[in-house]
mmCIF file of C-alpha atoms and ligand atoms in Angstrom:
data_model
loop_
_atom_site.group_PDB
_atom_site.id
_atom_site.type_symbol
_atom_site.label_atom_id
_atom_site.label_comp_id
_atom_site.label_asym_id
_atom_site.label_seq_id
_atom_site.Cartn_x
_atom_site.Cartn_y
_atom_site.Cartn_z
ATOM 1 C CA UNK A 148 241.042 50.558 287.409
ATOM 2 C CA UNK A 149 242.033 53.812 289.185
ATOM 3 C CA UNK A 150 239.545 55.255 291.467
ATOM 4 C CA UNK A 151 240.346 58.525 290.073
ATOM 5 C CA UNK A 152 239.724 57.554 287.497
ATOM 6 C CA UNK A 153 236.745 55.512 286.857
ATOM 7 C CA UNK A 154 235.272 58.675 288.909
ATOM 8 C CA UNK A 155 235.359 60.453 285.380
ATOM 9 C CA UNK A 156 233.505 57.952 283.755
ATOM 10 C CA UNK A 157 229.923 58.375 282.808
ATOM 11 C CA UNK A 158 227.218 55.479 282.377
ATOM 12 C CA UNK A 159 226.418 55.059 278.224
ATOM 13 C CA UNK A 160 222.634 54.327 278.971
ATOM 14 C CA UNK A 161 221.865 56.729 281.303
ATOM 15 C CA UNK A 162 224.287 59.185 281.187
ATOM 16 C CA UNK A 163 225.266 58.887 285.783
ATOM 17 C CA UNK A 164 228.091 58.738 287.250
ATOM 18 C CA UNK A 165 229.456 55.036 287.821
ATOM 19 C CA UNK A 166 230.914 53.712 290.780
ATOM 20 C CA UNK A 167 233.953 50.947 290.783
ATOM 21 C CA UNK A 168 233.038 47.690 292.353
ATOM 22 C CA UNK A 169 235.583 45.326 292.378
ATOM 23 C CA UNK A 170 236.027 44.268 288.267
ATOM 24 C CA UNK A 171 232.146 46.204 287.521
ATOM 25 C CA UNK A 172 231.468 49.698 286.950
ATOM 26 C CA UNK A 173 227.917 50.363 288.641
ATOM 27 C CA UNK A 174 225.374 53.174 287.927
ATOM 28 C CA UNK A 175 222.421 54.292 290.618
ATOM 29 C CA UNK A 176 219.992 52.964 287.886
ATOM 30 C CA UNK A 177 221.937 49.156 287.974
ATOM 31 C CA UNK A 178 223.516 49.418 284.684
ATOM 32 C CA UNK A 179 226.531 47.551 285.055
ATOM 33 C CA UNK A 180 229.525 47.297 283.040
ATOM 34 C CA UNK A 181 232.228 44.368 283.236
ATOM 35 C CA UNK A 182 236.244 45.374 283.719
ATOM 36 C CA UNK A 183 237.537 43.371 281.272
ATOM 37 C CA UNK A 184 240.170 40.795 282.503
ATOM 38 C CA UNK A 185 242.809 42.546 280.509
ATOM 39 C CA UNK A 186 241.729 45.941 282.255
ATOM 40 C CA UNK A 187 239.763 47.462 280.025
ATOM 41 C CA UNK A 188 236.221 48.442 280.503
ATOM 42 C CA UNK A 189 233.466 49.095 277.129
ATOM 43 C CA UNK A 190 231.291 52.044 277.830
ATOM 44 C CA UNK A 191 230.386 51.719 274.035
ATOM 45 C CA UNK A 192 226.617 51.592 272.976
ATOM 46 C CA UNK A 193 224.983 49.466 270.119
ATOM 47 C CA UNK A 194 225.944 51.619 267.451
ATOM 48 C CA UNK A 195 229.600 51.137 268.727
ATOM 49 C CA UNK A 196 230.388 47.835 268.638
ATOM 50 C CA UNK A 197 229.937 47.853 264.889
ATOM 51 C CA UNK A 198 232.581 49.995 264.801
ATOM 52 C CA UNK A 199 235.913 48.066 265.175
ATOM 53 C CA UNK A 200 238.716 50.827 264.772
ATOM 54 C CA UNK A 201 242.191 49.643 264.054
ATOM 55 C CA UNK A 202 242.905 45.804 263.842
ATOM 56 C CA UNK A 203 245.764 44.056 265.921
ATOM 57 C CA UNK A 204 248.302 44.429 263.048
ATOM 58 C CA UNK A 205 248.034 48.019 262.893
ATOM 59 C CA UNK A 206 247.896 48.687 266.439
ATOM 60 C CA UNK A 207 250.820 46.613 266.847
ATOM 61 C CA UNK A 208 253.111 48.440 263.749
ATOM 62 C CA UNK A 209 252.106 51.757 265.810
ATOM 63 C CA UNK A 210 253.547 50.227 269.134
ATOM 64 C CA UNK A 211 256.971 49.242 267.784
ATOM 65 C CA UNK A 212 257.307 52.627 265.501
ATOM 66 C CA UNK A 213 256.665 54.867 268.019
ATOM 67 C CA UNK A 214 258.667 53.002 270.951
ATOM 68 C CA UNK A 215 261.722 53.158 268.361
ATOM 69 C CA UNK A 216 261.078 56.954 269.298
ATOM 70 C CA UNK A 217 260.494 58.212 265.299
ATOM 71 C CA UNK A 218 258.093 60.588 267.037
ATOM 72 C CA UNK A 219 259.408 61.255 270.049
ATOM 73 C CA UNK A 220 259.473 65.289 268.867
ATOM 74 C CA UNK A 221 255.663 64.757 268.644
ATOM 75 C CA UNK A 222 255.008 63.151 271.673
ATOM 76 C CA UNK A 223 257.305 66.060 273.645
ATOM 77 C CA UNK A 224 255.469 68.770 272.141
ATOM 78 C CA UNK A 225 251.956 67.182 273.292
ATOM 79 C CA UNK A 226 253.373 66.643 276.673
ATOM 80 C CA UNK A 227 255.064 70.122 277.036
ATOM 81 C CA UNK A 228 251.228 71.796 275.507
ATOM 82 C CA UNK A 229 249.468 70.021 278.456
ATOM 83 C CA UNK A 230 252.089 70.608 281.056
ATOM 84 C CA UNK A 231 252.042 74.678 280.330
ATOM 85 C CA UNK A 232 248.317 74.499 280.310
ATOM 86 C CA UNK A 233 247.712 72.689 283.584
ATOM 87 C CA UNK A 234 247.426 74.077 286.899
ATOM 88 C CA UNK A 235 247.969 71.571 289.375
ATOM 89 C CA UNK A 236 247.078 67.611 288.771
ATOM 90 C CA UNK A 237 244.987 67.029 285.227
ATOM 91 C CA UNK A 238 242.628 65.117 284.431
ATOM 92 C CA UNK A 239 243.160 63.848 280.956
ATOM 93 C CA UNK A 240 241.125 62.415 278.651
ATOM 94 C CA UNK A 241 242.494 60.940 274.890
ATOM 95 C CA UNK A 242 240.119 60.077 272.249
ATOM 96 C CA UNK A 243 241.471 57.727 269.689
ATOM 97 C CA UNK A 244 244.582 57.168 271.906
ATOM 98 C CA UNK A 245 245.380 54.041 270.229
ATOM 99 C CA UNK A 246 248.520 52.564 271.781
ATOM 100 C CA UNK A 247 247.937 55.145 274.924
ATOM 101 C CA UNK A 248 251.728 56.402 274.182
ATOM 102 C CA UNK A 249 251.181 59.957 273.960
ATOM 103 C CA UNK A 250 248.605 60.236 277.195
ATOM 104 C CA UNK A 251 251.508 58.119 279.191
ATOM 105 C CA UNK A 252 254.020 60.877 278.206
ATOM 106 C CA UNK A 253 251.222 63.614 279.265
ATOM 107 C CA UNK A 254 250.328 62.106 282.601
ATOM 108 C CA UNK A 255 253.607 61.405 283.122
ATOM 109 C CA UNK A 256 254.540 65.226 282.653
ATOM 110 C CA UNK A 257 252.133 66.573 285.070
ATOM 111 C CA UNK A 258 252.718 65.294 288.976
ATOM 112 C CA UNK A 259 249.239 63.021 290.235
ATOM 113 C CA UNK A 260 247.607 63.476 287.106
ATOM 114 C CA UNK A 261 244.816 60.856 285.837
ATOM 115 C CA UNK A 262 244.307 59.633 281.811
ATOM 116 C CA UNK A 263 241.480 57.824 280.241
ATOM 117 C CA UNK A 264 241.984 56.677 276.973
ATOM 118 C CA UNK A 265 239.045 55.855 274.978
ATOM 119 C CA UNK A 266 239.369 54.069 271.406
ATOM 120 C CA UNK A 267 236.645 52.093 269.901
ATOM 121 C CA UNK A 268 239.116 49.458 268.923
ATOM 122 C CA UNK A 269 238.743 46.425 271.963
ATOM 123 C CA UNK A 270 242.776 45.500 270.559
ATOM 124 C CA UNK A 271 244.315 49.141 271.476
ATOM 125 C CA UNK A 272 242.125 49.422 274.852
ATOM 126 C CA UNK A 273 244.080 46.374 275.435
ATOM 127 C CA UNK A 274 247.418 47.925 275.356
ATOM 128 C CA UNK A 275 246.159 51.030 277.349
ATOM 129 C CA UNK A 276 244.854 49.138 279.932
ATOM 130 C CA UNK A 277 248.792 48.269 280.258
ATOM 131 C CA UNK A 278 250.305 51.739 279.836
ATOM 132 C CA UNK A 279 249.989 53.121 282.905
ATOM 133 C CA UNK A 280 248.332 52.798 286.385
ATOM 134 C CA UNK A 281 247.114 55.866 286.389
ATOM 135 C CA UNK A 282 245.530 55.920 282.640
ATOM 136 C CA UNK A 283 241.468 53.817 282.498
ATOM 137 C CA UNK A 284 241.231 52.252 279.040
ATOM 138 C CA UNK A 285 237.688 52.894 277.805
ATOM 139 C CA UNK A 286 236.304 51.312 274.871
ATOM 140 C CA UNK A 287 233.900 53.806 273.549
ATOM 141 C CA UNK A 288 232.978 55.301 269.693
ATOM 142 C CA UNK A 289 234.111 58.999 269.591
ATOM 143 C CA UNK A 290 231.267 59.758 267.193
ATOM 144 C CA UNK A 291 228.404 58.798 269.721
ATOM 145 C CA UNK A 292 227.706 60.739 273.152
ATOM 146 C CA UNK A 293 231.372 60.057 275.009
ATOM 147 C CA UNK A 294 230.679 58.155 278.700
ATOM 148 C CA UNK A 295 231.781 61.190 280.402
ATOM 149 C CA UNK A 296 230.576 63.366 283.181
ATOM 150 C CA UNK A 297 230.262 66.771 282.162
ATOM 151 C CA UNK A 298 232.868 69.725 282.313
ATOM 152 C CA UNK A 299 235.019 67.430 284.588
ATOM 153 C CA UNK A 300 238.395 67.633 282.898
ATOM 154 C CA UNK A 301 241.441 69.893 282.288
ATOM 155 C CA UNK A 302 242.482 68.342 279.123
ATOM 156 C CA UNK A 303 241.519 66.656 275.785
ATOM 157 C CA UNK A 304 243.820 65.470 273.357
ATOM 158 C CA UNK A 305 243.759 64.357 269.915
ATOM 159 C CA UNK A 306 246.423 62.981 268.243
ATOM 160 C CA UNK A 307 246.174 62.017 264.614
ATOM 161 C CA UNK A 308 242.393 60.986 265.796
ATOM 162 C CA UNK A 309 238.669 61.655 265.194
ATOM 163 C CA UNK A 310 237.826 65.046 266.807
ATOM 164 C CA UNK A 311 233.868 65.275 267.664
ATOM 165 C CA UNK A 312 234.262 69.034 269.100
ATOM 166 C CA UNK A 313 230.382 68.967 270.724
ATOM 167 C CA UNK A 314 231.639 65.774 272.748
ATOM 168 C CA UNK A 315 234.990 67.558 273.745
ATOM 169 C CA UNK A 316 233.072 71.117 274.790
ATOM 170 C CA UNK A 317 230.736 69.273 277.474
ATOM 171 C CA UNK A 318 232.907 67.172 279.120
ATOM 172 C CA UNK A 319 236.263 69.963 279.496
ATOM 173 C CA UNK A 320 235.899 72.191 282.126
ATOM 174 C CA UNK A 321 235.088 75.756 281.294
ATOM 175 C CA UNK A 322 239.209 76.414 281.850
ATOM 176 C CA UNK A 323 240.026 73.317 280.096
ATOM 177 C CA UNK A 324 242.275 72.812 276.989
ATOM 178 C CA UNK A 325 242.353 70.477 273.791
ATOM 179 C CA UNK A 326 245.535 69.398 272.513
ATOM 180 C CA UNK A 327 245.211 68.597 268.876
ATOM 181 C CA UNK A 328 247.586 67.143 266.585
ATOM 182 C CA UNK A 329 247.260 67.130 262.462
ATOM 183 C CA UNK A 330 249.660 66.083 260.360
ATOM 184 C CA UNK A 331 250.705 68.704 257.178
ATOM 185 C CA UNK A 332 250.991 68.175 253.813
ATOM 186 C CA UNK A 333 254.850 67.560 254.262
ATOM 187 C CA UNK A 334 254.045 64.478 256.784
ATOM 188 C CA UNK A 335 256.036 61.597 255.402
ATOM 189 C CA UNK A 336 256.466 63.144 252.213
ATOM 190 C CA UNK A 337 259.089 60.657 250.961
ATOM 191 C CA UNK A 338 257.156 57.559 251.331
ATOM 192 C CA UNK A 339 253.912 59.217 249.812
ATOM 193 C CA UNK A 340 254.386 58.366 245.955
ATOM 194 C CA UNK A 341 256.829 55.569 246.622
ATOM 195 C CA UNK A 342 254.981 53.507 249.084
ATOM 196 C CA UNK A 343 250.967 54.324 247.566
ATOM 197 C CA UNK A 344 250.128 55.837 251.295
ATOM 198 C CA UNK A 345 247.070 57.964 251.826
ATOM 199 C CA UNK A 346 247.922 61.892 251.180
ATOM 200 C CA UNK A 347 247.434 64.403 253.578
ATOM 201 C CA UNK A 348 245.175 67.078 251.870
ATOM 202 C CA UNK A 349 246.214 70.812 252.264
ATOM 203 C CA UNK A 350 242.855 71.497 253.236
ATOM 204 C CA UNK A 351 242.673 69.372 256.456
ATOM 205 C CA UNK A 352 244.047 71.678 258.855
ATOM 206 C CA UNK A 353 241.810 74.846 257.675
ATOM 207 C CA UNK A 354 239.209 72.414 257.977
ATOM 208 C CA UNK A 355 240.138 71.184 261.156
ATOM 209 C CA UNK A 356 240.362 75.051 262.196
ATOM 210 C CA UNK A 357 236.419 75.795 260.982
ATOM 211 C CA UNK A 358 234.871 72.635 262.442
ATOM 212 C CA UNK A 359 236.005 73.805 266.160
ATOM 213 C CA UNK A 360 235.377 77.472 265.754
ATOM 214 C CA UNK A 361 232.038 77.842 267.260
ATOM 215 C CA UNK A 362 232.973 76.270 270.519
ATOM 216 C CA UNK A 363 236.480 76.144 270.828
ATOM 217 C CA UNK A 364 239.281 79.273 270.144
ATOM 218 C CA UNK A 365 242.691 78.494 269.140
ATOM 219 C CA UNK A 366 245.438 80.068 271.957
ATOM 220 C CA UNK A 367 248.765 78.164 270.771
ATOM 221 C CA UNK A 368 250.190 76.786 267.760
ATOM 222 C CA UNK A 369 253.570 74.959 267.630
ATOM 223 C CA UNK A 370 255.140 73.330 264.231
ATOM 224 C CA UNK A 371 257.015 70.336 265.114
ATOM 225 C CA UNK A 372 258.802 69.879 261.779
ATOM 226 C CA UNK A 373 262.218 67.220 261.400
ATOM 227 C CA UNK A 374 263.933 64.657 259.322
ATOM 228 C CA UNK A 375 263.788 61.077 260.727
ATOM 229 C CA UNK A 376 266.309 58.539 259.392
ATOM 230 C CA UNK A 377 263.939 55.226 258.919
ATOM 231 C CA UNK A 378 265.479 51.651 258.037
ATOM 232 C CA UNK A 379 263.176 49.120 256.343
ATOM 233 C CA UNK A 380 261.694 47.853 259.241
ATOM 234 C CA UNK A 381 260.337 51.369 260.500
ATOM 235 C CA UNK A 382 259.255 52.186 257.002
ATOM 236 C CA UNK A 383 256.810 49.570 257.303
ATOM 237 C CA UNK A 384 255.921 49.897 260.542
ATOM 238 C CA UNK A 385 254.815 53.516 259.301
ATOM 239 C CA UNK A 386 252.794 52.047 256.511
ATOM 240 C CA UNK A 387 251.418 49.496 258.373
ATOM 241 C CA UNK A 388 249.913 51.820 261.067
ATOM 242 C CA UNK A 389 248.188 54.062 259.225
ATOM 243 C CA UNK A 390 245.596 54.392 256.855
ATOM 244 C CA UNK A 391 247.661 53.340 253.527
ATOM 245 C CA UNK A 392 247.688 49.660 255.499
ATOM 246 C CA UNK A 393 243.790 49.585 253.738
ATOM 247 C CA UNK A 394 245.120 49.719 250.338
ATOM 248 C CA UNK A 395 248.228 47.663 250.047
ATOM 249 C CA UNK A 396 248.876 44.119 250.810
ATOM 250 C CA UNK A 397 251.666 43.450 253.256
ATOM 251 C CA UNK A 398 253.660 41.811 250.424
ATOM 252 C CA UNK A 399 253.209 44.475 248.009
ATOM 253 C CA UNK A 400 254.264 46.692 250.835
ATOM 254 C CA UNK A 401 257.844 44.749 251.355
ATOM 255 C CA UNK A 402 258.435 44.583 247.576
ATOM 256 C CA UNK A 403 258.217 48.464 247.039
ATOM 257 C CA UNK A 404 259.826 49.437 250.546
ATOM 258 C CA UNK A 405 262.754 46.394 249.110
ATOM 259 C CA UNK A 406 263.345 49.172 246.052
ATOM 260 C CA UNK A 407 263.816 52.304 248.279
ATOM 261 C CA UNK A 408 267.808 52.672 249.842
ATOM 262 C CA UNK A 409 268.148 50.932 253.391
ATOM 263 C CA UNK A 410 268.017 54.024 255.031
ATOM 264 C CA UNK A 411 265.809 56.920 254.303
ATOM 265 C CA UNK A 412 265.612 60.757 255.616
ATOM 266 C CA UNK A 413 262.249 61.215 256.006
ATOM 267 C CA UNK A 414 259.895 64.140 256.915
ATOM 268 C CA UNK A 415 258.380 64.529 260.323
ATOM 269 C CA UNK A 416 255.358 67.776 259.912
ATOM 270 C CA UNK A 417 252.575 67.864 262.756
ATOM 271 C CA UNK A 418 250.983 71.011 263.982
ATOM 272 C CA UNK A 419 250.168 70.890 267.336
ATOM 273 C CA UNK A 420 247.325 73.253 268.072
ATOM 274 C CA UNK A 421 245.671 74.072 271.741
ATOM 275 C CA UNK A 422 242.157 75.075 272.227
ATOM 276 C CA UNK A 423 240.313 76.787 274.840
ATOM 277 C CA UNK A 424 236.653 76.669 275.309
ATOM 278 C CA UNK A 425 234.646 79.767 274.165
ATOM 279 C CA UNK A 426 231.902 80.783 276.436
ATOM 280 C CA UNK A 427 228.316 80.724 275.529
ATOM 281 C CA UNK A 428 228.143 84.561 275.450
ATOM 282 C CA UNK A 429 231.334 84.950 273.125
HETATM 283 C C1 LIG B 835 245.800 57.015 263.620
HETATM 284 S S1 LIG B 835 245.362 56.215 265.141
HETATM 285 C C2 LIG B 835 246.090 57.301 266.361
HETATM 286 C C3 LIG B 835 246.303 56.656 267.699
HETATM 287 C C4 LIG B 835 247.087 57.499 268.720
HETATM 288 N N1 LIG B 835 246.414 58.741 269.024
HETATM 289 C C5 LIG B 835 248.474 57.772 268.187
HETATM 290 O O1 LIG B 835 248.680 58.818 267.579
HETATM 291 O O2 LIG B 835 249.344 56.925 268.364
HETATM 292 C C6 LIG B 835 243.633 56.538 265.310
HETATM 293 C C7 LIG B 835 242.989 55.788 266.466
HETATM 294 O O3 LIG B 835 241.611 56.187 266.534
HETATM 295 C C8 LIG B 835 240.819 55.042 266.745
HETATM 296 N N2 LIG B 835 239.474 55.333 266.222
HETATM 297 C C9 LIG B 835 239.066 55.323 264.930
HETATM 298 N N3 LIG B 835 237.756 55.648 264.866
HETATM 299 C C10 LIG B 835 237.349 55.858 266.138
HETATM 300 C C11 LIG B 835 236.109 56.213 266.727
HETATM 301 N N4 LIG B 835 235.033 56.422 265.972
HETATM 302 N N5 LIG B 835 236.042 56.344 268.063
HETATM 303 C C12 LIG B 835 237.137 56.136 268.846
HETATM 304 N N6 LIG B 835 238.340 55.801 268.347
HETATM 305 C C13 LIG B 835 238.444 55.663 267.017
HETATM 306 C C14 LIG B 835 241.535 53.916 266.028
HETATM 307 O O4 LIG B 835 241.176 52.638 266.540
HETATM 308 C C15 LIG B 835 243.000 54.294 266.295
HETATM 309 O O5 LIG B 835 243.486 53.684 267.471
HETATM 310 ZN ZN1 LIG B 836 222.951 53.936 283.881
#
């Protein structure tokens, strides 16, 4: 794990700093924490590990739809909203980064930049672990007290992930940003009714807007709206990495995606929206 890195990372116990030993992460107090072999490291507490996030099936449909590039668009827009918000190397942090993909493309934007990606699912920390050398994967629950130091990075994202907006306040820096992305009501459209996936509600993104006002205040706002052409194979790699996978079997899955033509134009609607912190006087 990156030096840099692991220098972000605060101990889930005791809330110190950790130092990187060899394959342990070490606080002054002695709580110690193993580097997995496969890179990863858990920082998650009790509570956590009951929590298992999303299984190795839907963690792998993510991987192959979004190296076919379906959201490419999304992934540029999140890169381009940390790049324009950075001044000199970031220090990222994703919550719910699942694969890691869209972190790689924002470390990747900004020159000597660091990433942790934290997901509470063991599978995806797997794959982040892999991603990049300059990205820690951090097993960790995003609904518990994150194992971060306080106000010690530039940016936050959260892309189609849980936002806890009291975690994300204490641990940016007072000039920090957080990258969020929410899907609209036009997400997918086609394969909505057709393929029995999980609706968007219209409400989400107001929502979204009123559970970050008190700490956060929005300062961009960029629509990434376009049609994706999607053969059988994506279309169920979209189902399967999602929500919907919960309420369909695979096979029913196949039989209703076998009744929809082999090639489909389908709706791409995210609104990436980037936060600044408000100050305790505002
Ligand atoms: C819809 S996926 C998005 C992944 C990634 N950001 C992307 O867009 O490709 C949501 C991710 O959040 C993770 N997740 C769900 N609940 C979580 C929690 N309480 N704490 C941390 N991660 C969580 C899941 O394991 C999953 O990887
Ligand atoms: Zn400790």
């Amino acid at each position: 794990m990156l030096a840099e890195a692991a220098a972000l990372l605060a101990c889930p116990n005791c809330s110190g700093p950790l130092e990187h030993e060899d394959s342990v992460l070490l606080c002054a107090r002695g709580h110690s924490f193993d580097i997995a072999r496969q890179g990863y490291v858990s920082l998650a507490t009790g509570t956590a590990s009951k929590i298992t996030g999303d299984t190795a099936e839907m963690v792998a449909a993510r991987a192959t739809f979004l190296d076919a590039g379906h959201f490419d668009p999304i992934a540029d827009a999140v890169a381009q909203a940390v790049a324009e918000h950075a001044q000199g190397p970031a220090r990222i942090l994703e919550v719910g980064a699942g694969t890691g993909h869209y972190l790689c493309r924002a470390v990747t934007n900004v020159p000597d930049s660091v990433g942790i990606g934290m997901d509470v699912s063991k599978i995806a920390a797997r794959r982040i672990a892999r991603i990049h050398p300059a990205i820690a994967a951090v097993v960790a629950d995003a609904w518990q007290r994150l194992p971060i130091l306080d106000d010690c990075l530039t940016h936050a994202l959260s892309i189609f992930a849980p936002r806890n907006a009291d975690e994300v306040r204490r641990v940016l820096a007072a000039d920090g940003v957080y990258v969020v992305a929410t899907p609209t009501s036009r997400h997918l459209r086609e394969l909505v009714d057709p393929l029995g996936m999980v609706r968007v509600d219209d409400d989400k993104t107001r929502r979204l807007g009123d559970a970050m006002a008190g700490r956060f205040e929005r300062v961009q706002r960029v629509p990434v709206d376009y049609a994706m052409t999607l053969d059988a194979a994506a279309m169920e790699a979209v189902v399967a990495m999602g929500p919907s996978a919960h309420h369909i079997t695979p096979q029913r899955r196949a039989e209703l995606i076998a009744g929809l033509p082999e090639e489909l134009s389908t709706t791409a609607s995210v609104v990436i929206s980037t936060y600044r912190p408000r100050s305790a006087s505002e």
